[in-house]
Short mmCIF file of C-alpha atoms in Angstrom, two decimals:
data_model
loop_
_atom_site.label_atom_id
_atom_site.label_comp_id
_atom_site.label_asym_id
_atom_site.label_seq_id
_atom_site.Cartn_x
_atom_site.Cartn_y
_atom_site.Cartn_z
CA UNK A 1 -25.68 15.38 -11.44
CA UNK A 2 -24.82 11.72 -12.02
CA UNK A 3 -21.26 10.73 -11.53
CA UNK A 4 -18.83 7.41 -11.13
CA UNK A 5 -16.33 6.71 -8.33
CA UNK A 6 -14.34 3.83 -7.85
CA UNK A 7 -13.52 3.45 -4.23
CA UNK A 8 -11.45 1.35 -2.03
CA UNK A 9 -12.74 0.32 1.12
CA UNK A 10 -9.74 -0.55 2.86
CA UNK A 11 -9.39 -3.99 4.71
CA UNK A 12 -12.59 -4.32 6.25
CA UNK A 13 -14.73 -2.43 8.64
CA UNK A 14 -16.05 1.19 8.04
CA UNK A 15 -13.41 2.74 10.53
CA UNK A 16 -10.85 1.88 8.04
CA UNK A 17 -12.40 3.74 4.91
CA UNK A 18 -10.66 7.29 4.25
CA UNK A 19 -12.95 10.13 4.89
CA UNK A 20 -12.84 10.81 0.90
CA UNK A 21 -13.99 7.22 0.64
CA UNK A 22 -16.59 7.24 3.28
CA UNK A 23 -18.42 10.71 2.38
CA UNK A 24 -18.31 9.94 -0.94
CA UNK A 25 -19.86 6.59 -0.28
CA UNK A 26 -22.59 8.66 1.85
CA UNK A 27 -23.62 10.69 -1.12
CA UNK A 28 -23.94 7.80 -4.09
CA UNK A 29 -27.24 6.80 -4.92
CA UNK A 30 -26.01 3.28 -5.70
CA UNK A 31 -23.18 1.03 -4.53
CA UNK A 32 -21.71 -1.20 -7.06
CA UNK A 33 -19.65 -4.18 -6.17
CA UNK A 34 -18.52 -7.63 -5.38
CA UNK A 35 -21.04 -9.07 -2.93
CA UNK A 36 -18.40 -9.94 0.04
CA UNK A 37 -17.39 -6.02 0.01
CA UNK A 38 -20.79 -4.51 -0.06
CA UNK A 39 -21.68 -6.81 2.92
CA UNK A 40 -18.71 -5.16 5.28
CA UNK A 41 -20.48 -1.84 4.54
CA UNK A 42 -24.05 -2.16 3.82
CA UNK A 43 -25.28 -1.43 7.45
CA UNK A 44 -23.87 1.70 7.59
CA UNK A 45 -24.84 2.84 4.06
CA UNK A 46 -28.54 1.14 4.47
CA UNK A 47 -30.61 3.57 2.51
CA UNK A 48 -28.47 3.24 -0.36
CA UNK A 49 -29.53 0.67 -3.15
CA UNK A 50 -26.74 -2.04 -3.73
CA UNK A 51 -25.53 -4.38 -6.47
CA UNK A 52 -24.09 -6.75 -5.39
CA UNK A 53 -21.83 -9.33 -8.07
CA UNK A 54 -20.11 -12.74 -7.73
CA UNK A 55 -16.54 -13.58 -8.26
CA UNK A 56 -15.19 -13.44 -11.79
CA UNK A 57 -17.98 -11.16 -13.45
CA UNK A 58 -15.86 -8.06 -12.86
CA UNK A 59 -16.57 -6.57 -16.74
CA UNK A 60 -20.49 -7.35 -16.23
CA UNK A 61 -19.85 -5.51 -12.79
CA UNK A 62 -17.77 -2.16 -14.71
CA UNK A 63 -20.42 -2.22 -17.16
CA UNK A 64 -23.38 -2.39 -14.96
CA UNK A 65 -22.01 0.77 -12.99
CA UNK A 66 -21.67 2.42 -16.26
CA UNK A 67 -25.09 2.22 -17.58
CA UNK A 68 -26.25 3.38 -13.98
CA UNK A 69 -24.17 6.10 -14.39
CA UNK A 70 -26.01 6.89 -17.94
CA UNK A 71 -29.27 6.31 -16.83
CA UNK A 72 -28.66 9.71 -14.13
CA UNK A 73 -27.34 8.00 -10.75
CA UNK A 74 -24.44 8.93 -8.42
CA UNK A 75 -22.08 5.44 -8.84
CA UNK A 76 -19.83 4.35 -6.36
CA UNK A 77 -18.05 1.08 -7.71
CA UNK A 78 -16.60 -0.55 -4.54
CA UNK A 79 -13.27 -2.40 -4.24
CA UNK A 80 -11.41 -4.07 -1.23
CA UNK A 81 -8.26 -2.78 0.12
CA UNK A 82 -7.27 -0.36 -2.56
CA UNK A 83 -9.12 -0.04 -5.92
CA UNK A 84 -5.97 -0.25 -8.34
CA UNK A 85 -4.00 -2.97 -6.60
CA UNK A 86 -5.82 -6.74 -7.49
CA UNK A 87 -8.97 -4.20 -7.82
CA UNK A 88 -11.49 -3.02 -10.81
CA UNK A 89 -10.24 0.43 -11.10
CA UNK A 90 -8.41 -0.61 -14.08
CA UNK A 91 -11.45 -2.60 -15.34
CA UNK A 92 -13.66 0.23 -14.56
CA UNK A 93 -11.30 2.58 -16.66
CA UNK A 94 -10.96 0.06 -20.00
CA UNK A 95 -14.66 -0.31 -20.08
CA UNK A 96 -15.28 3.40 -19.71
CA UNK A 97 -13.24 3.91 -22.60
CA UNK A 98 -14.45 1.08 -24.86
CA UNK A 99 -18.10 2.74 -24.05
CA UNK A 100 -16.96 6.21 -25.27
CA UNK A 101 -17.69 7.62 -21.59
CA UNK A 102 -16.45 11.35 -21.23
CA UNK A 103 -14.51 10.95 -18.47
CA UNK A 104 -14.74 14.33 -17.07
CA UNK A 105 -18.29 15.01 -17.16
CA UNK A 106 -18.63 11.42 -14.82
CA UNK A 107 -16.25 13.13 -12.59
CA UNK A 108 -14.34 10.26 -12.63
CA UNK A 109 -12.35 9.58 -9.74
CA UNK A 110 -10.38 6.18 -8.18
CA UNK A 111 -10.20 7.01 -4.39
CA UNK A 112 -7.21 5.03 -3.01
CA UNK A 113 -7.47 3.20 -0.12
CA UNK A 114 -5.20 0.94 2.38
CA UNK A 115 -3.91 -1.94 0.46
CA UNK A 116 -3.92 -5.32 3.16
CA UNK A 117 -0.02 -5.80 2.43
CA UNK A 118 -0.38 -2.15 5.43
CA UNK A 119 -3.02 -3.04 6.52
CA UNK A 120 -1.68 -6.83 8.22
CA UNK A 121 1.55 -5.08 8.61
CA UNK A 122 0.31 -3.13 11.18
CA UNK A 123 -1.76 -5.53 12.67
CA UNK A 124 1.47 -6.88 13.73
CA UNK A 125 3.05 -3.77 14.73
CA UNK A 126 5.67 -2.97 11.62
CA UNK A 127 6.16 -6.23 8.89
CA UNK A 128 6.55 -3.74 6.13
CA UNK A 129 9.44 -1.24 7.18
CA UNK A 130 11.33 -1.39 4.43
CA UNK A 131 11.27 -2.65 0.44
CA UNK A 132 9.01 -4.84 -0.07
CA UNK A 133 7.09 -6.32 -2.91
CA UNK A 134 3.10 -7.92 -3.54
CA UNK A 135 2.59 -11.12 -5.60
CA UNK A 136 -0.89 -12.73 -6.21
CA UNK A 137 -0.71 -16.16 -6.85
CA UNK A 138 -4.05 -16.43 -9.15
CA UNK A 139 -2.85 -17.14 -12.63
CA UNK A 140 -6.45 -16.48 -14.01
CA UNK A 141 -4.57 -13.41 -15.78
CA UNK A 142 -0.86 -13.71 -15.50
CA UNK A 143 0.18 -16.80 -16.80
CA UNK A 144 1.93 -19.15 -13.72
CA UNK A 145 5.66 -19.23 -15.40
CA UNK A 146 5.50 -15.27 -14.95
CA UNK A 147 4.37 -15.62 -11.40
CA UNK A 148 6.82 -18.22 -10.53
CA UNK A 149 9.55 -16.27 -11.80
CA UNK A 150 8.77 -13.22 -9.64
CA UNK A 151 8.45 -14.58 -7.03
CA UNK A 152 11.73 -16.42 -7.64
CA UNK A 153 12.83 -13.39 -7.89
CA UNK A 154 11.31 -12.18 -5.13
CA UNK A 155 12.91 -14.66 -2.81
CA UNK A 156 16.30 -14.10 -3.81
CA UNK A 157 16.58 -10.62 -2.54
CA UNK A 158 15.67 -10.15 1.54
CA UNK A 159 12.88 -8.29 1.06
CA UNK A 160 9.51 -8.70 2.70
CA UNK A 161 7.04 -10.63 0.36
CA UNK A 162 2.66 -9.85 0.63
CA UNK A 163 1.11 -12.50 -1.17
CA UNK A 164 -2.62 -12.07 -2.11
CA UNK A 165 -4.88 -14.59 -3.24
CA UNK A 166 -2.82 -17.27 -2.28
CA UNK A 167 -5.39 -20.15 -2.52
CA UNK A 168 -8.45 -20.98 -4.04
CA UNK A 169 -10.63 -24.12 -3.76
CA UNK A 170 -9.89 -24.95 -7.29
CA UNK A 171 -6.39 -23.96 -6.49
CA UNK A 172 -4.07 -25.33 -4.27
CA UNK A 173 -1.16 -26.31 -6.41
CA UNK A 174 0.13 -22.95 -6.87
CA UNK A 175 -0.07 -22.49 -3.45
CA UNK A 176 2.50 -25.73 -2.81
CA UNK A 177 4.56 -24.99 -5.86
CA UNK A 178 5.16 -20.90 -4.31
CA UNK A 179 5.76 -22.84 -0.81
CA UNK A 180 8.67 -25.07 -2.76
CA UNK A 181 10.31 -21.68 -4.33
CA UNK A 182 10.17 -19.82 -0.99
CA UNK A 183 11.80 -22.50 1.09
CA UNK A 184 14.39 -23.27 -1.46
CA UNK A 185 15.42 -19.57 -1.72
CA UNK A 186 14.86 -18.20 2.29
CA UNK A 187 15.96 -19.98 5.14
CA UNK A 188 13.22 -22.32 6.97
CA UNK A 189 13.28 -20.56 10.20
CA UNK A 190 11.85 -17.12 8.04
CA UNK A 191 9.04 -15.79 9.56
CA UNK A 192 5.72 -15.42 7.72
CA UNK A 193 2.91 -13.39 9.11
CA UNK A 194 -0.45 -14.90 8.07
CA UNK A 195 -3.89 -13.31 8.64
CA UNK A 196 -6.88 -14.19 7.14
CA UNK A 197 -9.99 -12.06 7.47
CA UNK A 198 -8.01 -8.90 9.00
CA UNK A 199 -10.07 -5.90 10.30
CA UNK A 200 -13.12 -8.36 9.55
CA UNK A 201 -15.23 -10.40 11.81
CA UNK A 202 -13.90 -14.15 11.96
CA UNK A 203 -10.37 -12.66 11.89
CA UNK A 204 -7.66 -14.74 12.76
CA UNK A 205 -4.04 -14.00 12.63
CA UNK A 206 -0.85 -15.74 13.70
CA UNK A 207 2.98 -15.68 13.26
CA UNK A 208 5.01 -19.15 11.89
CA UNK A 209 8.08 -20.30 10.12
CA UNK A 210 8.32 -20.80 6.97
CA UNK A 211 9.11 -24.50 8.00
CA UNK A 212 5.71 -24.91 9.42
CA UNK A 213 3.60 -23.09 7.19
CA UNK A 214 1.28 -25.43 5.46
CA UNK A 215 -1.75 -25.25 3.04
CA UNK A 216 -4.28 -25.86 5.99
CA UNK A 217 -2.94 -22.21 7.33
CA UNK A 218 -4.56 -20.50 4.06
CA UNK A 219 -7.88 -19.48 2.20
CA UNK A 220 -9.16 -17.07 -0.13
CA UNK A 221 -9.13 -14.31 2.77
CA UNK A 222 -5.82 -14.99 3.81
CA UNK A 223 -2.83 -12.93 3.63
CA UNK A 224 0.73 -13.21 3.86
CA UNK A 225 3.97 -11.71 4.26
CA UNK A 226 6.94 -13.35 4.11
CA UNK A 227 9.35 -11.23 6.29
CA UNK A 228 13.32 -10.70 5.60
CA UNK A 229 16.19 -12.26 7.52
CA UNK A 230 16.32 -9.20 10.56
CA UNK A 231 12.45 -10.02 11.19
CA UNK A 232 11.91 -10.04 14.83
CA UNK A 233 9.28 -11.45 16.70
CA UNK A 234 8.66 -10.08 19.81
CA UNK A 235 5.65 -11.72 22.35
CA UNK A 236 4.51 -8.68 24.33
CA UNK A 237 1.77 -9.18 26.62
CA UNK A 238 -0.49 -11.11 25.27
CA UNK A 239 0.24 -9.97 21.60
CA UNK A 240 2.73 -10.95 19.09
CA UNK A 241 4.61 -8.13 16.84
CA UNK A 242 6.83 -8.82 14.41
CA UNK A 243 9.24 -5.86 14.46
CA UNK A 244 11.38 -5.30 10.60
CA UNK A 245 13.87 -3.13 11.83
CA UNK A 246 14.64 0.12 9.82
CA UNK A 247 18.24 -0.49 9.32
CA UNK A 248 19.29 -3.61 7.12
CA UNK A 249 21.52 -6.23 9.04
CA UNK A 250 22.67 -4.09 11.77
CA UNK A 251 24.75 -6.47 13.88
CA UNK A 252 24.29 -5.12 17.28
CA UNK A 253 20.82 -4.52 17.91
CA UNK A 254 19.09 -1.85 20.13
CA UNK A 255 17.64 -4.29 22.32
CA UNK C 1 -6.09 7.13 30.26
CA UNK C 2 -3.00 7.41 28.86
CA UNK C 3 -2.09 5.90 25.77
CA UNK C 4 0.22 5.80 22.42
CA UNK C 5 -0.78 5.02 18.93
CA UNK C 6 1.10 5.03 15.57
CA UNK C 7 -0.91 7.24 12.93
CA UNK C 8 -0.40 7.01 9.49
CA UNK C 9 -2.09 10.02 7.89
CA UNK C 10 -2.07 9.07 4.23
CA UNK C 11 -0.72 11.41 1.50
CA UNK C 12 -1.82 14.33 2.46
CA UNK C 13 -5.38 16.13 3.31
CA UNK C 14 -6.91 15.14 5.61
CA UNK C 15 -9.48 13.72 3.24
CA UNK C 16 -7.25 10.57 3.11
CA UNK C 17 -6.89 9.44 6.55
CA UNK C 18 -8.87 6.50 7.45
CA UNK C 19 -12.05 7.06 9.97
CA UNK C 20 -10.14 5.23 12.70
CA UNK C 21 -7.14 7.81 12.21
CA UNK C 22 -9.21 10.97 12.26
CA UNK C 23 -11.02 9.38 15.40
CA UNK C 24 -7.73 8.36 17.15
CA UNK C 25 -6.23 12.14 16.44
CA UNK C 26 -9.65 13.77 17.97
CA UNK C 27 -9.16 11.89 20.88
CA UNK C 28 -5.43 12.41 21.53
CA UNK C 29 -4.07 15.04 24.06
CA UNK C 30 -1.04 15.27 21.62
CA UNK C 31 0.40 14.82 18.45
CA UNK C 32 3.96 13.80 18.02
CA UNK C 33 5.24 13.75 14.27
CA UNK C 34 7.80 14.80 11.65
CA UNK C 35 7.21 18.89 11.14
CA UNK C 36 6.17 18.48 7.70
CA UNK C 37 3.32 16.11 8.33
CA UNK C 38 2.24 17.91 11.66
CA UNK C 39 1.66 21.29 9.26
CA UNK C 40 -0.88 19.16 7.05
CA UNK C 41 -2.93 18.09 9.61
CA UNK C 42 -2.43 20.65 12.68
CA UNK C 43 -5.22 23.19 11.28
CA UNK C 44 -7.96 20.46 11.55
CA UNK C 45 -7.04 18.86 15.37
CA UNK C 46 -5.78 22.80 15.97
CA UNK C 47 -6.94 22.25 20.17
CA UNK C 48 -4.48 19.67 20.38
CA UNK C 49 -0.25 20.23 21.60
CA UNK C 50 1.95 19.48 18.69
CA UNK C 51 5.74 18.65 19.01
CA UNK C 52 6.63 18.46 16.02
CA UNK C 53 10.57 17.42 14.87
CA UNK C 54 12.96 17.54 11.56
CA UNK C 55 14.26 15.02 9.53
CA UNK C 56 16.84 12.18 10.91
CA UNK C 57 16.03 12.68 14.36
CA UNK C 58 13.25 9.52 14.74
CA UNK C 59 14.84 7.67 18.02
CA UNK C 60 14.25 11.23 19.45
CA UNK C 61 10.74 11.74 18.32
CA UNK C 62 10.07 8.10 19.54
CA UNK C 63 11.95 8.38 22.60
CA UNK C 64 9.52 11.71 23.34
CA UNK C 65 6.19 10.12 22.53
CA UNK C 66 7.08 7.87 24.97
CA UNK C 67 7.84 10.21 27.27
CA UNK C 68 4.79 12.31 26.89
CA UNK C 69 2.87 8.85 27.22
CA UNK C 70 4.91 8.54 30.52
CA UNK C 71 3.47 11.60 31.77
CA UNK C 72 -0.49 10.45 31.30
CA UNK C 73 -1.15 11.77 27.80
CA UNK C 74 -3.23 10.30 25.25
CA UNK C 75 -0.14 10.60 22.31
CA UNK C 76 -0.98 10.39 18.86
CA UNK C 77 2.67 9.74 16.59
CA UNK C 78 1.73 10.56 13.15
CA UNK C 79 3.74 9.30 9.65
CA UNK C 80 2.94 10.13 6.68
CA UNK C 81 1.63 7.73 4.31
CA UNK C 82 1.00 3.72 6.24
CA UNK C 83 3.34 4.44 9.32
CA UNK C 84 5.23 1.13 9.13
CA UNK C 85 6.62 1.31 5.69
CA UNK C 86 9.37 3.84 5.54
CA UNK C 87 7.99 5.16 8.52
CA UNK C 88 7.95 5.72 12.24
CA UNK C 89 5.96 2.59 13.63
CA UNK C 90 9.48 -0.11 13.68
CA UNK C 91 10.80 2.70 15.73
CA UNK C 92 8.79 3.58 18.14
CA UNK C 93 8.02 -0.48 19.22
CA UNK C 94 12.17 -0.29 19.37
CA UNK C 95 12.09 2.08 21.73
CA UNK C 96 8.92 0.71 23.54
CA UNK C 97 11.04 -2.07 24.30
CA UNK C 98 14.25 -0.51 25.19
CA UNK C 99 12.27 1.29 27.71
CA UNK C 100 10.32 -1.86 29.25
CA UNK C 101 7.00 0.00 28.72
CA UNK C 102 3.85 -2.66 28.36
CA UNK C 103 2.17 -2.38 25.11
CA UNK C 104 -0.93 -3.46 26.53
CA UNK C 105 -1.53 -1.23 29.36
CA UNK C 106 -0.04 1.93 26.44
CA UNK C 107 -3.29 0.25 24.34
CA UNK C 108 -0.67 0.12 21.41
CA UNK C 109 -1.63 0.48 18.13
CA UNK C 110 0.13 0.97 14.66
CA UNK C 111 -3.37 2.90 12.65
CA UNK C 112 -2.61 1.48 8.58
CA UNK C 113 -2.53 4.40 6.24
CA UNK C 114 -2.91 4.78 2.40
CA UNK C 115 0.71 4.76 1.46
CA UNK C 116 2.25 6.86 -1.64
CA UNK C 117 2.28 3.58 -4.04
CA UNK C 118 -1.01 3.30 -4.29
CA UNK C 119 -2.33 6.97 -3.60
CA UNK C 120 -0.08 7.85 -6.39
CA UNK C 121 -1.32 5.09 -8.82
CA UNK C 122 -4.96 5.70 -8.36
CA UNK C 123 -4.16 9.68 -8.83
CA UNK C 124 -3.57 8.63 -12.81
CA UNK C 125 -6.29 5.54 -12.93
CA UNK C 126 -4.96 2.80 -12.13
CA UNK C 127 -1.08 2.13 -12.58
CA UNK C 128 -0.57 -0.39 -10.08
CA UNK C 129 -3.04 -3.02 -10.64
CA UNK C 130 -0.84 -5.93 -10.97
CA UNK C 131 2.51 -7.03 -9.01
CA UNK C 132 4.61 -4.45 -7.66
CA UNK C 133 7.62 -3.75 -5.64
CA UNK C 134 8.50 -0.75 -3.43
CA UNK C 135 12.10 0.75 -3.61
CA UNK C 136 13.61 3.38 -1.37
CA UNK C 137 16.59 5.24 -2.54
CA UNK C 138 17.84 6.69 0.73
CA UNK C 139 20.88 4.78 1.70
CA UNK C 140 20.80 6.16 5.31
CA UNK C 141 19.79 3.00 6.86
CA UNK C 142 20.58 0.15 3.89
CA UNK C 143 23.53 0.26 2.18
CA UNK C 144 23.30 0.60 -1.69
CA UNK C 145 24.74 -2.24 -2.91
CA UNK C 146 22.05 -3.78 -1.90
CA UNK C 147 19.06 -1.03 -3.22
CA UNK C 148 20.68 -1.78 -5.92
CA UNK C 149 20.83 -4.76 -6.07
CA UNK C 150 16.93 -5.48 -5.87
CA UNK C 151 16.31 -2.39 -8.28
CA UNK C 152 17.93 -4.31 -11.27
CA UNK C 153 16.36 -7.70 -9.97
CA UNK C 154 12.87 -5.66 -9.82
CA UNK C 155 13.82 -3.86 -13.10
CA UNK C 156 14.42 -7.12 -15.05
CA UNK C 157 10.85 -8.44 -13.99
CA UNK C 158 7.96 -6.84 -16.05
CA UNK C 159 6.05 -5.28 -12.84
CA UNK C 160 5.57 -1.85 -11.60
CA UNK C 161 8.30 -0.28 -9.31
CA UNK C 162 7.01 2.13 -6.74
CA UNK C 163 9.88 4.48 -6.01
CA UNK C 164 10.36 6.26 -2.85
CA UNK C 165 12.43 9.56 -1.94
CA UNK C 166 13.97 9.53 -4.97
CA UNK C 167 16.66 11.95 -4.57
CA UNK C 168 17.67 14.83 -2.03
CA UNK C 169 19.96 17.83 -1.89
CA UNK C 170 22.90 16.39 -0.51
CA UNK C 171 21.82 12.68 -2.48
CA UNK C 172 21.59 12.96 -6.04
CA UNK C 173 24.12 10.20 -7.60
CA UNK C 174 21.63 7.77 -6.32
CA UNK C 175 18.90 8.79 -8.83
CA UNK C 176 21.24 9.06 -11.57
CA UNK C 177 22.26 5.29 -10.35
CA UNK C 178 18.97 4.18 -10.11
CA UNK C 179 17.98 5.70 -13.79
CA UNK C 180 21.43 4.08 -15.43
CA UNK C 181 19.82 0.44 -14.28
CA UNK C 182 16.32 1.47 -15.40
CA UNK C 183 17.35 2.35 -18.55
CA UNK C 184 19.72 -0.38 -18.98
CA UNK C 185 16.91 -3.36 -18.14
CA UNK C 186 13.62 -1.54 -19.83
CA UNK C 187 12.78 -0.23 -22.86
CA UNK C 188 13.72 3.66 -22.77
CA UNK C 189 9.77 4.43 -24.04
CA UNK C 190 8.29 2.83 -20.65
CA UNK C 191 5.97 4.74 -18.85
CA UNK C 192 6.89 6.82 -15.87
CA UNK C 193 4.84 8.57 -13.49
CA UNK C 194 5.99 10.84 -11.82
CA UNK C 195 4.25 12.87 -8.29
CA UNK C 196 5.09 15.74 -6.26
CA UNK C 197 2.87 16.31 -3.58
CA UNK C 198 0.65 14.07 -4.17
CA UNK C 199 -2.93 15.29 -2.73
CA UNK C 200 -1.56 18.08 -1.25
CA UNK C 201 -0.88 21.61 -2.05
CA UNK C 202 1.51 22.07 -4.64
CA UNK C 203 0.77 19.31 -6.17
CA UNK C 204 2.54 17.83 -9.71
CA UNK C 205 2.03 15.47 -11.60
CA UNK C 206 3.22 14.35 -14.85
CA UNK C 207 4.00 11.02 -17.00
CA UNK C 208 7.05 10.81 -19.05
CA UNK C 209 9.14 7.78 -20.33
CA UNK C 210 12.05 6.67 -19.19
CA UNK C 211 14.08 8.32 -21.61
CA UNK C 212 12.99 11.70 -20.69
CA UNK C 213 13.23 11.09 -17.09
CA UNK C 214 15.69 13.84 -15.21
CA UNK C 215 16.74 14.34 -11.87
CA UNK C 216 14.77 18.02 -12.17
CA UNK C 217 11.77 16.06 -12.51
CA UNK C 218 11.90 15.09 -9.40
CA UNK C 219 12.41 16.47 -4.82
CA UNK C 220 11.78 14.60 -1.72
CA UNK C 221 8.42 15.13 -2.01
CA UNK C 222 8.22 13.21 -5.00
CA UNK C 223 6.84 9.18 -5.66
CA UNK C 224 7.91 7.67 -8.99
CA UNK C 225 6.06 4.63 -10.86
CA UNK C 226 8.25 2.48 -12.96
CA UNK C 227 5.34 0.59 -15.41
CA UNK C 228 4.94 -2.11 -16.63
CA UNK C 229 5.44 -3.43 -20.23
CA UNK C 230 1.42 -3.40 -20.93
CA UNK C 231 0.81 0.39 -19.53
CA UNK C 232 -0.60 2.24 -21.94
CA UNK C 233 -0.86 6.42 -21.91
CA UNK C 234 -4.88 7.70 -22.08
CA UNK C 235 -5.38 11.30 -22.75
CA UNK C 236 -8.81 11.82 -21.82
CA UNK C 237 -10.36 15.27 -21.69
CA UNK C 238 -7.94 17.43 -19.90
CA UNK C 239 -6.31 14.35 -17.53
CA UNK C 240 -4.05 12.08 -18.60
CA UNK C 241 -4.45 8.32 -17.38
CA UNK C 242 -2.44 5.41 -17.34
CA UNK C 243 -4.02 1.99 -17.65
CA UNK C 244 -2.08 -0.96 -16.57
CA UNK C 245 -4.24 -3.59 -17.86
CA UNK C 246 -5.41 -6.51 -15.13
CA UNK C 247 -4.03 -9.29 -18.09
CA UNK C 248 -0.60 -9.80 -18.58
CA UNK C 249 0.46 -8.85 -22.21
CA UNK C 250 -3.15 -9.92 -23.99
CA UNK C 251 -2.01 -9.24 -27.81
CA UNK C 252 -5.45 -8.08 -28.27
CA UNK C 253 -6.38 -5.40 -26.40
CA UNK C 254 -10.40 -4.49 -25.81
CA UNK C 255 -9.29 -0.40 -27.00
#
């Protein structure tokens, strides 16, 4: 029986798939998705045909998964991190509907998976204790006022801050202008955890101030997250962690 | 060798942890975690010793990982959900500190998890798909003039608002708090959803607006989405979905 699946892959490599995520990927006859995710996992799903899509096409991808679907096939429609957040789930779902697709004979199903604002939390041991809140600074679909008042927002309250997409090639000034707001708003010794390619190969990760941060820091596979005023950072060994502290402003520390 | 790792287990079944988490939990001599996450988990890694501790008592469940670690175990701490955010990971590297013990030699870890936000979201589509913010109403360890003081700065933004542990026996002005700011800074018909038990047993799930929202709706084992402006409700078959579109406020939709 043919069915659809949208599934999120997690941050990277295969180890950090769910179980739902991974079986279900073992079972599809064809993986659907944006060509730098289906390259993190097409070694270990090798026998499986793959379709892979640029940046930007993500109707042409929805609807391409679709009509495999129709034509009989077992479609898993692959996302990064998790398949709602920034991902085509939503996509996936509008198209379904505009194509009259009975969404319970596809067995429809969006399997979540770890969202990089956890995932580079943990990488540095516990960024994201508390409230916190995600901002992606592409204004291909929210307009840029709506952003920059967010994260205005955003920066007001001590609260940790993920940023996705926070750069493009053909977009730097956002980038600068969310730089301006955050450093008129926190104070310039706030520390920002950046990590670009995390879980991947070519990872690189590092701690600095939100004094120091500069464009040069960021790409299109970065991450970041702007931590709140009781941040910690803490050089153990030879690893950093950046320790958020459960309680809010507690004045005399544990240690 | 003896080590210590921070587990998140995702919502529930064990169908949700990551590959790395399932791995890490096989391997472990012990598992060291809040009772009610140890009973979701203990049938499937049933060979392994489980100490498993109530509510409020975290510096002591740390403090005994530790311990057990001490002793030459292989110790597996387990948190629902991611295990930094609103969970165990912050306090364990606390008391790794206190203690002096060398994260490096413990091979440290803090394992990401799918956390409630998005498990929730992707249980009804896709509700989070844009901008969010996450929002605990336990004022154990913050105080709430300041919860809520971000939930009517979130609430006056047009983004989703992830709630977590909404309410508890002996806390239940806070919800009633939290739904008198709701309801003063978005429209009373905005989507809710609302999940207890998400992916496990006992599950509940259910989407109401805001003006039908009641502290009966919801436990401590339930997640609440606040959405956005642009969600719309999609009865399809037997399940209900909610779309939150990837465009901010298009006038036209596609459906």
């Amino acid at each position: 029986m043919a069915w659809i699946k949208v599934v999120g892959t997690g941050p990277g490599k295969i180890d950090y798939l769910t179980l739902r995520a991974f079986n279900l990927l073992k079972q599809a006859d064809l993986i659907v998705g944006y060509q730098r995710y289906i390259e993190l996992i097409k070694e270990e799903f090798s026998d499986k045909q793959m379709f892979d899509f640029g940046m930007g096409d993500e109707y042409l991808r929805a609807q391409k998964a679709i009509e495999l679907y129709l034509s009989g096939n077992k479609v898993a429609v692959i996302s990064g991190g998790d398949a709602g957040l920034y991902g085509i789930a939503s996509i996936v779902i509008e198209k379904m509907i505009e194509l009259n697709i009975d969404f319970e004979k596809a067995e429809f199903e969006v399997v979540p998976g770890v969202t990089s604002a956890t995932a580079v939390s943990n990488m540095f041991g516990s960024v994201l204790t508390q409230d916190f809140a995600t901002i992606s600074l592409s204004d291909y679909l929210i307009p840029w006022e709506e952003i920059e008042k967010r994260l205005i927002e955003f920066s007001k309250l001590d609260i940790s801050i993920a940023i996705y997409n926070p750069i493009s090639s053909k977009r730097v000034q956002n980038f600068e202008k969310a730089l301006e707001i955050l450093r008129k708003y926190r104070a310039l010794d706030t520390l920002v955890v950046v990590s670009e390619n995390a879980y991947r190969d070519g990872e690189k990760s590092f701690v600095v101030t939100l004094r120091d941060l500069k464009k040069e820091d960021v790409n299109m596979s970065t991450i970041i997250i702007v931590c709140p005023s009781n941040a910690r950072i803490i050089v153990n060994d030879r690893k950093t962690y950046v320790l958020v502290p459960r309680y809010y402003r507690k004045e005399s520390g544990n240690f």
